[in-house]
mmCIF file of C-alpha atoms in Angstrom:
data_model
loop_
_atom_site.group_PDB
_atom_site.id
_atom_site.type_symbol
_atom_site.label_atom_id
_atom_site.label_comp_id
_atom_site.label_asym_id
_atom_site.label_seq_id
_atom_site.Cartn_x
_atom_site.Cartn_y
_atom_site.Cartn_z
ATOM 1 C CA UNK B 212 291.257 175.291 137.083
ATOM 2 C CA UNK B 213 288.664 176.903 139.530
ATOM 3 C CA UNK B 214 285.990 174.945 141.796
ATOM 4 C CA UNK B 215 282.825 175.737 143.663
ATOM 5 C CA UNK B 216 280.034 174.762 145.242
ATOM 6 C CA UNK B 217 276.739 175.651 146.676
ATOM 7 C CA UNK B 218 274.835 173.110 149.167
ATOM 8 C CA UNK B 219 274.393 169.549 147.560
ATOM 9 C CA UNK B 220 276.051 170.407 144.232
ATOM 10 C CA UNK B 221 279.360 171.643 143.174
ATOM 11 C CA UNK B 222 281.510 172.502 139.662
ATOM 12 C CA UNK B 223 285.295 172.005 138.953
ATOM 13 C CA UNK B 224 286.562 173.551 135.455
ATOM 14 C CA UNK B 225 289.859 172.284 133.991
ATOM 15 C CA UNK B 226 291.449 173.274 131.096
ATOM 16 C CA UNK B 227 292.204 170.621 128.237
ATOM 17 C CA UNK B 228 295.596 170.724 126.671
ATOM 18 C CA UNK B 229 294.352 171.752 123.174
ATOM 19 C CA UNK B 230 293.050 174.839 124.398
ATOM 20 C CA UNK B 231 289.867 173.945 125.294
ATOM 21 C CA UNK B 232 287.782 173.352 128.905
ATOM 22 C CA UNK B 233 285.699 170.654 130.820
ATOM 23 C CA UNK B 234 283.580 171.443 133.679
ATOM 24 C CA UNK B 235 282.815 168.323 136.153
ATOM 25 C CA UNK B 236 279.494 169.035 138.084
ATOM 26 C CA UNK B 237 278.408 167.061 140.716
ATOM 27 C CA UNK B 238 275.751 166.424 143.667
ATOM 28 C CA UNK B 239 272.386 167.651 143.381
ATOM 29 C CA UNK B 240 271.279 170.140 140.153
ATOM 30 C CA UNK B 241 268.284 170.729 141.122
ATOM 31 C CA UNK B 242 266.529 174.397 141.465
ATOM 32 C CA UNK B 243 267.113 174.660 145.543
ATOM 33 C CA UNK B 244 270.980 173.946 144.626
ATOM 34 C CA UNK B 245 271.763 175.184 141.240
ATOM 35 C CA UNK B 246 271.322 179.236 141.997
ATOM 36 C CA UNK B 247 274.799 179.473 142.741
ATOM 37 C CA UNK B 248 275.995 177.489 139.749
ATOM 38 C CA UNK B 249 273.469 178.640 136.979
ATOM 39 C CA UNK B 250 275.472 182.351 137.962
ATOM 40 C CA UNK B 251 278.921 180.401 137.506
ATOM 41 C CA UNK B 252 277.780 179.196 134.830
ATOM 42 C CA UNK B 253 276.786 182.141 132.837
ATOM 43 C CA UNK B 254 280.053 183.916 133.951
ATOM 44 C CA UNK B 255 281.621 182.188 131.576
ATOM 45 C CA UNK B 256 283.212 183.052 128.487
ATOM 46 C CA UNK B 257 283.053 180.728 125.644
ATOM 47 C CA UNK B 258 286.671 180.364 123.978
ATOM 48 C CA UNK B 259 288.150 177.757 120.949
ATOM 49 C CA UNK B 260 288.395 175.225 120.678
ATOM 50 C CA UNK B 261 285.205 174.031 122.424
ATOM 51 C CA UNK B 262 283.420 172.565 126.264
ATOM 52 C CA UNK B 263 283.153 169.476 127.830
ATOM 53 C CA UNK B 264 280.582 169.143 130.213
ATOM 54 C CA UNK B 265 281.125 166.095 132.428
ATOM 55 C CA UNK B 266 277.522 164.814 133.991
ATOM 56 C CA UNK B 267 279.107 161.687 135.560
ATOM 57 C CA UNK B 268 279.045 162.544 139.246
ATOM 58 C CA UNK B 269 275.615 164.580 138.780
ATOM 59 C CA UNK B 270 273.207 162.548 141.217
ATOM 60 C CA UNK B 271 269.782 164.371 140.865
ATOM 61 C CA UNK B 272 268.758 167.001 138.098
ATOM 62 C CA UNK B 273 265.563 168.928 137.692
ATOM 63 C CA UNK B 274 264.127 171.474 134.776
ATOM 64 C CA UNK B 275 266.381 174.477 136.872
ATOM 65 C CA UNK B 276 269.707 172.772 136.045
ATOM 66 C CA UNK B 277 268.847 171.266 132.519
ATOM 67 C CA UNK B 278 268.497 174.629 131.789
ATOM 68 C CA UNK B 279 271.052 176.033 133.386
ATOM 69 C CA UNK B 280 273.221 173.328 131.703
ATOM 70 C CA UNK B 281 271.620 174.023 128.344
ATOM 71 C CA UNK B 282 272.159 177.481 128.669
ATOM 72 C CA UNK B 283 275.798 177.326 128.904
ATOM 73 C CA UNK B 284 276.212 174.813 125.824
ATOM 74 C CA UNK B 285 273.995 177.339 123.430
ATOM 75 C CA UNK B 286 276.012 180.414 124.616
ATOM 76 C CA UNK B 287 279.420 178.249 123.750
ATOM 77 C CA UNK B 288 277.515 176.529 120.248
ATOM 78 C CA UNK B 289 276.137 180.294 119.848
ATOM 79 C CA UNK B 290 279.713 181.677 119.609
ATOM 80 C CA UNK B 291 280.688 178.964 116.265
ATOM 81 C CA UNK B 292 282.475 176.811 119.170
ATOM 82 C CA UNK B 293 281.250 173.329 120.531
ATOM 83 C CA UNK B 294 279.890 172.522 123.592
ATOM 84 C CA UNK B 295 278.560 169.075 124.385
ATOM 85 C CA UNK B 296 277.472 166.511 127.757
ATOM 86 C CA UNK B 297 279.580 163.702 128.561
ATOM 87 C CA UNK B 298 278.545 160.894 131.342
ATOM 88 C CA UNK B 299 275.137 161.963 132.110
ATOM 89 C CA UNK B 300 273.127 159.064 133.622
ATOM 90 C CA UNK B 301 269.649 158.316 131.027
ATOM 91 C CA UNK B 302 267.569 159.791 133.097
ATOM 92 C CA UNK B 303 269.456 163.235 132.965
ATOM 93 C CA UNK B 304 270.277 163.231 129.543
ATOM 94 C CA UNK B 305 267.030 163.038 128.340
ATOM 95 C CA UNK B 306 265.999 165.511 130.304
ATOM 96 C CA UNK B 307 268.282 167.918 128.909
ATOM 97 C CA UNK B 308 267.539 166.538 125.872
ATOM 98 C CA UNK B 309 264.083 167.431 126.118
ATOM 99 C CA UNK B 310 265.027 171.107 126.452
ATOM 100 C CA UNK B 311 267.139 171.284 123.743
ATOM 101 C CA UNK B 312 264.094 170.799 121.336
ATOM 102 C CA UNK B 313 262.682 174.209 119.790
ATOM 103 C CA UNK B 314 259.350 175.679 120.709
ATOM 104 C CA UNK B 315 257.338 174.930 117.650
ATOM 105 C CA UNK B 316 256.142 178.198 115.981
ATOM 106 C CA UNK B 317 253.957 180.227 117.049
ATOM 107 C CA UNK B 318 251.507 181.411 114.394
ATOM 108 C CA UNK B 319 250.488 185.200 113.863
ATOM 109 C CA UNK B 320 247.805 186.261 113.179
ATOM 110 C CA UNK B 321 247.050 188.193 109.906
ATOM 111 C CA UNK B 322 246.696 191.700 109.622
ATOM 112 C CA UNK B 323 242.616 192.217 109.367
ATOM 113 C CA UNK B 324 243.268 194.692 107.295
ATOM 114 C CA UNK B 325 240.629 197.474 106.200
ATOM 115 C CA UNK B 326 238.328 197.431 108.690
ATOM 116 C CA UNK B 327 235.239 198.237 107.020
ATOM 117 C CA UNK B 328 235.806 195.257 104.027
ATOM 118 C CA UNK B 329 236.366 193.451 107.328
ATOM 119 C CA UNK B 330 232.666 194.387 108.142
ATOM 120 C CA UNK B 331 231.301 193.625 105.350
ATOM 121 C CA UNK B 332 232.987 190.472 104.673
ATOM 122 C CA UNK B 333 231.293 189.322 108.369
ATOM 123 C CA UNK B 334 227.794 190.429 107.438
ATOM 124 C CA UNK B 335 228.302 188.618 104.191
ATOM 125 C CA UNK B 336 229.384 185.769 105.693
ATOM 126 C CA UNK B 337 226.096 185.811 108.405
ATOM 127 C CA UNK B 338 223.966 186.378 105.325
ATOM 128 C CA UNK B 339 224.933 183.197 103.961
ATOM 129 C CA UNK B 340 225.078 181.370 107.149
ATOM 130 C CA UNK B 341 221.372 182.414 106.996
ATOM 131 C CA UNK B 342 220.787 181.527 104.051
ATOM 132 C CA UNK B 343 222.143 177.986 104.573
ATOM 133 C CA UNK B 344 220.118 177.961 107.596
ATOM 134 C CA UNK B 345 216.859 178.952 106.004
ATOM 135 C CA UNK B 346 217.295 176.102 103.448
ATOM 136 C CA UNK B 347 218.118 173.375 105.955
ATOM 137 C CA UNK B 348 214.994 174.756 108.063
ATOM 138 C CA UNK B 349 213.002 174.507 104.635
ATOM 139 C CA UNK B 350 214.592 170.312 103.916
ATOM 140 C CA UNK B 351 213.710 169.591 107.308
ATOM 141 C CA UNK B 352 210.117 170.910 107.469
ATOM 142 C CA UNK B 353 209.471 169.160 104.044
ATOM 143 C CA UNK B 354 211.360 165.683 105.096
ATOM 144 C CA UNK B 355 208.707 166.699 108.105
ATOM 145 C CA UNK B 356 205.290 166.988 106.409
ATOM 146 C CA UNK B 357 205.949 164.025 104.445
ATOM 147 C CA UNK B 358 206.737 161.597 106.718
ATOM 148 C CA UNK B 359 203.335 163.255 109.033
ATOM 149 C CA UNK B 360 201.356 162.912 106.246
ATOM 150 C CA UNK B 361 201.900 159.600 105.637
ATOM 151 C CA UNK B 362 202.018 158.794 108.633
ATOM 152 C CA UNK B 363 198.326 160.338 109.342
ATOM 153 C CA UNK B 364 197.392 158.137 106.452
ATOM 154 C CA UNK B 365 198.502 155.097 107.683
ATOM 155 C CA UNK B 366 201.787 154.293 105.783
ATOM 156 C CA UNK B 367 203.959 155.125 108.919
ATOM 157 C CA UNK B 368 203.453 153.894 112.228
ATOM 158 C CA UNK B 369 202.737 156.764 114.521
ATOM 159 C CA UNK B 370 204.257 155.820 118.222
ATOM 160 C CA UNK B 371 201.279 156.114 120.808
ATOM 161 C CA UNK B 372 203.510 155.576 123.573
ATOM 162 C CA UNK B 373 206.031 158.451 122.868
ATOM 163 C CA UNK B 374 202.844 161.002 121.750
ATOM 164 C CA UNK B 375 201.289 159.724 125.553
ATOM 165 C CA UNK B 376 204.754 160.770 126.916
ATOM 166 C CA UNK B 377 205.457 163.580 124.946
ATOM 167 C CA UNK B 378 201.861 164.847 126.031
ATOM 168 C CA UNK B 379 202.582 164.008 129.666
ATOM 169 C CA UNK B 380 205.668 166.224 129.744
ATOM 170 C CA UNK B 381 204.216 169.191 127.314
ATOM 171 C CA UNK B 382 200.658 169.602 128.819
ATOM 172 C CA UNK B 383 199.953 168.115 132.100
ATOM 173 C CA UNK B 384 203.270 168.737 134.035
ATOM 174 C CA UNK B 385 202.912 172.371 132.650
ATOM 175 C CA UNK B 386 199.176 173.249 134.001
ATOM 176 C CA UNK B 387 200.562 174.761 137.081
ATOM 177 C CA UNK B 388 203.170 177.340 135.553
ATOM 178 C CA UNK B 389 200.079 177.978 132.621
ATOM 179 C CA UNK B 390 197.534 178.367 134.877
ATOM 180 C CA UNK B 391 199.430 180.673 137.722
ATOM 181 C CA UNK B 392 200.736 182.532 134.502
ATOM 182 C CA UNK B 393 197.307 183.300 133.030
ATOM 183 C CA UNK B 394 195.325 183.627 136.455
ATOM 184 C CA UNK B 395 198.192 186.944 137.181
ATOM 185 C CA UNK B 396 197.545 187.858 133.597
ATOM 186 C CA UNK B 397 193.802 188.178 133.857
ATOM 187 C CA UNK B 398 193.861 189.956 137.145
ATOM 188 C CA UNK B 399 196.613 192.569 136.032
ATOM 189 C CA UNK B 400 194.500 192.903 132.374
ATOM 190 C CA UNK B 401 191.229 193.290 134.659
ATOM 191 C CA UNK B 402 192.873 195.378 137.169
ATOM 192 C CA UNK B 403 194.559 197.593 134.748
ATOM 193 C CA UNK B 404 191.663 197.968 131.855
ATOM 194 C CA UNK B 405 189.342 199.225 135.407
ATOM 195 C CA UNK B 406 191.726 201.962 136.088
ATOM 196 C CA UNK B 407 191.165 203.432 132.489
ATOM 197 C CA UNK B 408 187.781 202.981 131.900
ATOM 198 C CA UNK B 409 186.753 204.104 135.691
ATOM 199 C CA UNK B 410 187.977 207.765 134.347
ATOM 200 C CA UNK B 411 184.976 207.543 131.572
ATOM 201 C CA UNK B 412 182.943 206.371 133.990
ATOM 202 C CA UNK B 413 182.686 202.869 131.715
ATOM 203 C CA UNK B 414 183.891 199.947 134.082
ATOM 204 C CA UNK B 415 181.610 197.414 133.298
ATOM 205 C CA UNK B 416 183.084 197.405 129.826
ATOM 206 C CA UNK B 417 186.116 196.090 132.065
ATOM 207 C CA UNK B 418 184.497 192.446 131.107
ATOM 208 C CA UNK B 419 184.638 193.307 127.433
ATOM 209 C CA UNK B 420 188.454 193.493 127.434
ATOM 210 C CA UNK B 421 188.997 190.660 129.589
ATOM 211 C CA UNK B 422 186.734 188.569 127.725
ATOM 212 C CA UNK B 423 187.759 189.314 123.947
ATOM 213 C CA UNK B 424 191.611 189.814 125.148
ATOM 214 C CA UNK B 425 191.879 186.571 126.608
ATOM 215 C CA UNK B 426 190.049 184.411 124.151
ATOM 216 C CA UNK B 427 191.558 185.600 120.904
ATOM 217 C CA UNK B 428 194.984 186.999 121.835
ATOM 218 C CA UNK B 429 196.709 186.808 125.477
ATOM 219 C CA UNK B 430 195.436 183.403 126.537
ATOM 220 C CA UNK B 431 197.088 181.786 123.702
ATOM 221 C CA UNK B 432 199.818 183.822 122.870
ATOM 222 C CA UNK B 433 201.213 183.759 126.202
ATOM 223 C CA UNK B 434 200.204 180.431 126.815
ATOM 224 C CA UNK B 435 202.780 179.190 123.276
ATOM 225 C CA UNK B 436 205.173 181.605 124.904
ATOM 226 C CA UNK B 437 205.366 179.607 127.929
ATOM 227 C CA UNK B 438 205.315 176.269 125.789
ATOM 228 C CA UNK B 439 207.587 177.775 123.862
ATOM 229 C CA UNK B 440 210.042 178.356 126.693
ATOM 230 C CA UNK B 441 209.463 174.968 128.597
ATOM 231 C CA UNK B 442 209.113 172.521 125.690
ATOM 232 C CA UNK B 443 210.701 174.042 122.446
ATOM 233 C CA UNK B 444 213.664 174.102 124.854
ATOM 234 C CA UNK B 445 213.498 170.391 126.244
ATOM 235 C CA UNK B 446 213.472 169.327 122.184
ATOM 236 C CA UNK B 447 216.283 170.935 121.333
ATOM 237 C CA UNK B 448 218.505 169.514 124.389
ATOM 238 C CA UNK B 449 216.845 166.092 124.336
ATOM 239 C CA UNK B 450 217.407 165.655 120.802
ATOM 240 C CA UNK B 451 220.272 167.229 120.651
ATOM 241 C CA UNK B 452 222.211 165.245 123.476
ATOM 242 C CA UNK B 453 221.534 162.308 121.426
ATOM 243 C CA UNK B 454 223.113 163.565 118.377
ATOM 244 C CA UNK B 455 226.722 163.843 120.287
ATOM 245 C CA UNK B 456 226.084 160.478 121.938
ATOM 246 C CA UNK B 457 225.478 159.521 118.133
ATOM 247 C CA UNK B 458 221.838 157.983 119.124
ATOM 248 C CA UNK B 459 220.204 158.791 116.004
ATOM 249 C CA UNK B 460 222.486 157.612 113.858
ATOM 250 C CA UNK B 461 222.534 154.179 115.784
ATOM 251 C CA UNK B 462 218.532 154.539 115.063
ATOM 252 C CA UNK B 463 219.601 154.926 111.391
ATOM 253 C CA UNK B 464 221.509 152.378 111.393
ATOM 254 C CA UNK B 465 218.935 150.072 112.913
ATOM 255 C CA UNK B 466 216.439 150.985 110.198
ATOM 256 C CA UNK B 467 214.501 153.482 111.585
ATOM 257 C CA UNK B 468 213.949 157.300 110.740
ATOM 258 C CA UNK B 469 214.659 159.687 113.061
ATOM 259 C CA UNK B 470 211.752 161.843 111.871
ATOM 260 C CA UNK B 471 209.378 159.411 112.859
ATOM 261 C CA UNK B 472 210.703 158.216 116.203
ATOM 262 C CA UNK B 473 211.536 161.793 117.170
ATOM 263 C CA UNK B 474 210.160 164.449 115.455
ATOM 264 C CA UNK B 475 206.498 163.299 114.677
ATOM 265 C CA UNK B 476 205.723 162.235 118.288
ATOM 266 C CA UNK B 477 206.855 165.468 119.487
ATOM 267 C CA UNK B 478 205.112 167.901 116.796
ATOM 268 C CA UNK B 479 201.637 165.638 117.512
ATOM 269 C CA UNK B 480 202.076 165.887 120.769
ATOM 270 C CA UNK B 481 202.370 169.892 121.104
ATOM 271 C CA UNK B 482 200.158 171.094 118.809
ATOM 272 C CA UNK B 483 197.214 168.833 120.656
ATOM 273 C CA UNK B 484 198.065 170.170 123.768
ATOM 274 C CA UNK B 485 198.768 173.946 123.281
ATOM 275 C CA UNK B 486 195.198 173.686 122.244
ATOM 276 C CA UNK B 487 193.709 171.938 125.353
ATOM 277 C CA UNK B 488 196.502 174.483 127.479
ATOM 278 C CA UNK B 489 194.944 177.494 125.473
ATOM 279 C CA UNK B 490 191.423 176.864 126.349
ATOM 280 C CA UNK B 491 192.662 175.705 130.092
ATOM 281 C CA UNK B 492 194.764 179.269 130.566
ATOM 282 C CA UNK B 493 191.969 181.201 129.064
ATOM 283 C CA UNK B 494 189.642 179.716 131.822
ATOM 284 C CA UNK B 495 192.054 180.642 134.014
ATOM 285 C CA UNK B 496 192.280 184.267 132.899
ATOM 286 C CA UNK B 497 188.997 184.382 132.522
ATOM 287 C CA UNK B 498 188.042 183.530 136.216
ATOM 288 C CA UNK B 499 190.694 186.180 138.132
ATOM 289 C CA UNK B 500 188.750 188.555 135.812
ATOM 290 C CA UNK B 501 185.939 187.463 137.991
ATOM 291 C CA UNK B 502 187.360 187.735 141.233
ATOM 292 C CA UNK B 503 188.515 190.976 140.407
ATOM 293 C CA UNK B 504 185.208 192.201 138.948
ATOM 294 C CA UNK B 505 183.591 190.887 142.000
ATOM 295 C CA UNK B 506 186.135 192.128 144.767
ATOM 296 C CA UNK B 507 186.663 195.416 143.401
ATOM 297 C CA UNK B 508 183.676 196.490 140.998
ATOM 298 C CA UNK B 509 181.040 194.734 143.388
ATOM 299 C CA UNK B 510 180.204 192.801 139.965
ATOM 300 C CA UNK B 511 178.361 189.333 141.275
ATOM 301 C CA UNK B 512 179.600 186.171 139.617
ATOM 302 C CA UNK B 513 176.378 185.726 137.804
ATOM 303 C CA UNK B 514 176.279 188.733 136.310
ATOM 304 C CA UNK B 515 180.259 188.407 134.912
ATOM 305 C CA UNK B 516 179.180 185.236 133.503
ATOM 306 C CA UNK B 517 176.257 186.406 131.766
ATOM 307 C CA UNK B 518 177.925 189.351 130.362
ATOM 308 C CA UNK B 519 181.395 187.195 129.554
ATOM 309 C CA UNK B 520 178.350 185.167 127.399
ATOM 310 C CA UNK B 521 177.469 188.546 125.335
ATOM 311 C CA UNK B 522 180.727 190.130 124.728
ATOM 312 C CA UNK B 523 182.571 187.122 124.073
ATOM 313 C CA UNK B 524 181.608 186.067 120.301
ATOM 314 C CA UNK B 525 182.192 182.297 119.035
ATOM 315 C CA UNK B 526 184.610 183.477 116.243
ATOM 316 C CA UNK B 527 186.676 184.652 119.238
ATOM 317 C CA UNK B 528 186.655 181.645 120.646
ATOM 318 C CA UNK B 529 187.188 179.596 117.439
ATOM 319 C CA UNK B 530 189.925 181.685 116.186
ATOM 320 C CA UNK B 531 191.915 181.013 119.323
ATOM 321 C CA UNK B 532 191.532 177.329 118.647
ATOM 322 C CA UNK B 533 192.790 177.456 114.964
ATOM 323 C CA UNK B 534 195.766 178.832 116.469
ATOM 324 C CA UNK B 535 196.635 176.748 119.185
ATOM 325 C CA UNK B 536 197.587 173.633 117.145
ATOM 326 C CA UNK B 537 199.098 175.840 114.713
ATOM 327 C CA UNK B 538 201.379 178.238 116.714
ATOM 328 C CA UNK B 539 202.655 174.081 118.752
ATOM 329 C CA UNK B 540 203.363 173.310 115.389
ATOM 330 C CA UNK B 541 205.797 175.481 114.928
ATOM 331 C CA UNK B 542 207.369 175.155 118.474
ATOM 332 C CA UNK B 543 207.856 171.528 117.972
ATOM 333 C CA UNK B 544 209.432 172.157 114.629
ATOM 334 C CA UNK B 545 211.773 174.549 115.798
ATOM 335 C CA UNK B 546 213.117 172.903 118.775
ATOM 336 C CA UNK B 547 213.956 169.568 116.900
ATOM 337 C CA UNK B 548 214.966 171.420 113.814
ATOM 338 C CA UNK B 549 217.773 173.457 116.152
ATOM 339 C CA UNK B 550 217.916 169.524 117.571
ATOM 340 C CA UNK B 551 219.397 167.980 114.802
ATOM 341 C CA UNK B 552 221.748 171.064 113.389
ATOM 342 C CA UNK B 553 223.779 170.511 116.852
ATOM 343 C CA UNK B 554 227.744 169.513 116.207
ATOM 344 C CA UNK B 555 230.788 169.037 118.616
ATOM 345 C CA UNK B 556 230.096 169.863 121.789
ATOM 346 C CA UNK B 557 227.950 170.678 124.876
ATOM 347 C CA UNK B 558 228.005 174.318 123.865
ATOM 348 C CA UNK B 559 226.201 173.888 121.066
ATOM 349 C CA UNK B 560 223.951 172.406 122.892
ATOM 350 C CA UNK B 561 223.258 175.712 124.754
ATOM 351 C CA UNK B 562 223.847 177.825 121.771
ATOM 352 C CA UNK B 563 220.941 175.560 119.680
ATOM 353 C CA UNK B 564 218.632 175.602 122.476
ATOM 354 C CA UNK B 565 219.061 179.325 123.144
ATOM 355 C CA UNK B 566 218.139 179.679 119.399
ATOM 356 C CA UNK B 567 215.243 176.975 119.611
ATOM 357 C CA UNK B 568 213.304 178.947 121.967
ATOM 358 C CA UNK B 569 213.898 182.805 120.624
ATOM 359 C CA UNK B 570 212.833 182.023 116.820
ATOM 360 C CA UNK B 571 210.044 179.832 117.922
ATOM 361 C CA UNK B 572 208.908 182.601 119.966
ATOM 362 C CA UNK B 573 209.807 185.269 117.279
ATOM 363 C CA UNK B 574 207.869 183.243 114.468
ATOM 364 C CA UNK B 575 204.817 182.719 116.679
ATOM 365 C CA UNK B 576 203.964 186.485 117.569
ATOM 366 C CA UNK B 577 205.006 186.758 113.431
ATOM 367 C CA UNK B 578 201.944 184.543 112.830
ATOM 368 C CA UNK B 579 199.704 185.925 115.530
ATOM 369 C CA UNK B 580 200.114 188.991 113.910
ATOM 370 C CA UNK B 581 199.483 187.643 110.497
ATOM 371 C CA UNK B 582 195.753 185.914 112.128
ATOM 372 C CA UNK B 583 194.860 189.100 113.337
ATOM 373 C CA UNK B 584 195.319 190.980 110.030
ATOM 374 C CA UNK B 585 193.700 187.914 108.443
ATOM 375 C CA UNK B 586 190.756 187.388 109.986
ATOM 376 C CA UNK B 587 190.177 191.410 110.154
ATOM 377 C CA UNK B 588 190.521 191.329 106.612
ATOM 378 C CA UNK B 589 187.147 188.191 106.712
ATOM 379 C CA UNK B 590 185.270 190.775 109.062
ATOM 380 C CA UNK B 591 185.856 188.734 112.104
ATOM 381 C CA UNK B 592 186.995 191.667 114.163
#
């Protein structure tokens, strides 16, 4: 029989008549008093028959001595002997009950294998997540046009109040960041195009490229870029924050279509304005040309006017127009498109949003591109 004790706790083995032992601990087993013991307690050697472990005097325990407890009674159970607690308050025991329970598995994870059929099983599988994408983008455009058409015709009822607000948000609280953007535009074009053409001795055609540049091309490509970036954006968060807060499909469930509440407002909206923004950032380009012409080439105002009037044909003009509705078109259609297809969680939030605003950019210089190659092809060049 040997005793011992460290602080608030202490241990007492006997030996049982059948060959066996009990150890008696008492006190405190918690992890500033149990040091001492947990080493007692792994100095010891199981031996038949089996161990008693008597808990009835134990005041306090903590995760340091159910473990230390537990320990001993799997080295003793470990050896084909038994080991088990007697007199342990509830409390205690199911604390070192709780300890006694496995960790569940842990899973691994396969072997990837050959890496390049890994490859190609991940392009493959982006291919078809493409694909998939491409025909939702295709249902949804559709489901789109329908419900616009009728809705032009007279069969739906189109929401003035949300195309007012939708306008308020899309065109007028963007006329700063347009105009500032195209006024620095013009200047650097103007600034930039005189440095060339001043080596040919030619800067008065500096008007020509500011003119013809702006109208047809920069004022409103850069102008959808900005929309693009602002409001494409704002559509796919707005929309799809309601989707996790499962808004539209309380509007389903009320009867009403979340194409026409949502989607029709906003596409109405933006293509109207990109085309009063357009004209508004070309003007704006179009006058830092003049300050520039008139600061630096000693070009009066009446003069870049009059010459803006001969360089700057109406099919330039008029092709800028047909694009501006077009290219807000596709910037609402893409940012409540990426809108709906949001699932789970704030992050996809971000992660459609991100995507809203880089294809609706990517498929607007893709169209700009096809206009210019188009209306080349008439012999409006």
């Amino acid at each position: 029989m040997g005793s011992g004790g460290h602080y608030g706790s202490s241990i007492s083995w006997q030996d049982t008549g059948d060959g066996g032992a009990r150890v008696v601990l008492s006190g405190r087993l918690t992890i500033d008093d149990v040091a001492t013991l947990a080493d007692e307690l792994a100095a010891v050697q199981p031996r038949a028959p089996g161990l008693s472990v008597d808990l009835s005097a134990a005041t306090a325990i903590d995760t340091a001595g159910a473990w230390a407890i537990n320990s001993l009674i799997n080295r003793w159970n470990d050896a084909g002997h038994t080991a088990q607690v007697q007199g342990a308050a509830p409390d205690i025991d199911r604390l070192i009950r709780a300890l006694t329970v496995p960790p569940p598995p842990v899973k691994r994870r396969a072997d990837r294998g050959n890496p390049v059929l890994a490859r190609l099983e991940q392009i493959g599988r982006a291919v078809v997540h493409q694909a998939d994408n491409a025909g939702g983008f295709l249902a949804f455009l559709g489901q789109t046009l329908v419900v616009l058409a009728l809705t032009l015709i007279g069969r739906r009822r189109l929401r003035w109040h949300a195309v007012a607000h939708q306008g308020e948000a899309i065109g007028v609280n963007a006329l700063g960041i347009v105009g500032l953007l195209l006024f620095l535009v013009g200047l650097v074009v103007a600034q930039q195009g005189a440095v060339q053409l001043r080596q040919f001795g030619a800067e008065v055609f500096t008007v020509n490229l500011i003119g013809r540049a702006t109208t047809r091309e920069l004022g409103i490509l850069l102008t959808a870029i900005m929309v693009a970036g602002r409001s494409g954006s704002a559509f796919a968060a707005q929309i799809g924050s309601m989707k996790l807060n499962q808004e539209i499909d309380a509007l389903r469930t009320i009867g009403l279509d979340p194409i026409e509440v949502l989607v029709v407002p906003r596409v109405i909206a933006c293509s109207l304005m990109l085309l009063g923004l357009a004209f508004y950032g070309g003007m704006c380009a179009l006058i830092a040309g003049g300050l520039f012409a008139w600061s630096e080439l000693a070009m009066p105002p009446a003069s870049y006017i009059t010459r803006l009037q001969e360089v700057i044909l109406v099919s330039d003009f008029a092709i800028g127009m047909i694009k501006a509705p077009v290219f807000g078109f596709i910037i609402a259609i893409m940012g409540c498109f990426h809108g709906f297809q949001v699932t789970g969680n704030a992050e996809s939030v971000g992660s459609r949003t991100t995507q809203a605003v880089v294809e609706a950019i990517f498929v607007v210089i893709v169209f700009d591109a096809f206009f210019a190659f188009f209306f080349s092809a008439l012999g409006y060049n």
